[in-house]
Steps between C-alpha positions, in 0.01 A plus 500: 500500500354850469725754335595794720700714256360804323346356184255749348250234386786290368430190295786281374543387139242230420747254349857379541745729319863424567598816307360703789770350720775505239457866405426667836817579700312451827505126420873480423563291812230252397639455150844432650381265774241311294638483149278203413180707476307387195377736233190289438345422838493551873762301694353170617484398865766240422732774373432723800570211736835443330596856590394468866791406727331417833262220600185691402328442167252675276158346443184599315261730679246215498691347790432807713132512401454132580676537835302804615764644730622859496778557242785548750377217723488263205860580403617468859336160552581343164805684362301527179466840332177544300535662158217610275552411136574781256526759777769767486457558872560138595773455239704783652415375849652165405817664369545685829473166683779375272721804559434541875406152629612558861334840532171388344485201736572728796224744401258208486607384848460851640150528353402179678655610830302826483179316414547268796546800727237739361261281301439488128265797471691749715802607298792608718743776408764241413264308270420819313872570461565145384235535230623844396856376456387180330292688244680832456848469651805644324835420661750784469846352553729778622876467492699712752571769240127546431337454840407869516244432228288330763444833674447679169232262381323473837469879505379507137802690371444347160702753302808451715498121469352435155646799314789670677660177628368274227846349444469311830216286368608153387841568657443571867124437483351177365118488489345153519125441476350264758131580463336284234215751456761757396623266230146433386424871467831562325359301207306820423691780678299806602582827671401446861658155537654515847716250686566464872874533549692276739857621554772238548871566555722287275878469459695734275507360149168315539372643172773309315431160657360216287120498505472168685732627776291814541181302556665253740631792706171693497288195583717424803528865610124558474422185697734599780385862515128428481517215753726661760503876452138588432598647164146526363374685808770767474331830413795586274425201280232436236492867403338601169721515192378587147610186315527661158755743639764229532767587242499281184168335595277742308634674186321835559696548825818559299379860477535695825164671447331165559565543871324837520157332506414564865180297474726196465822616667326648797681715756512377857191596693584699809351379825229728636531585868177459700 
């Protein structure tokens, strides 16, 4: 699938390097959830399929090429997820399927419903949102004590959230990457890397839950909200967020001056009256 995040002519590392994942704090969740990652080689399809908990399965991309159907249509009809070999993009895409199996299946179903209604070539607003979230989505889990950060971040008050109220991050705010293109580009972080933030209310104390419980809760909550509440079409969702501003995820942001770069931490653009 085409990447939609800001990427500045990005190209991923040419070879498998597990140290990239082990040393970059953005991948801390992956190292906890998938401790079996090998230092020598890409995870095999057999390994990926062991991590998948629904009735879908990963297959080589040859299956898709032989079939000839559109990517989403192939998955919908066969419950097989094509993966290109030695591809960071598809590797991270597979891990998101493992972490969010219900939500990924729902996104696939919604793509097909939109295609049936609007045709394959005419992309509806919802299909664009589905792709944006799938590629670039960052879930910001807000506990009651930190829900005001939603308004701060939507209005680009970066200093207030990232600097002045930094202590709320990883306590009242838990960021969770959903977009596999974000993970791919985090293999070589660059100033300009921007996520699309989806804000989800979670119970107090969520940040202290075991990792598996967090993903079970989020997978169920996302499914319900996207299917019944039109979450992705809400204009207050999928707002831009400079990914490298997330505290602890990028060492240079430990210095407050990092956030003064207005080319990256852009102020909110005021609407111009006609």
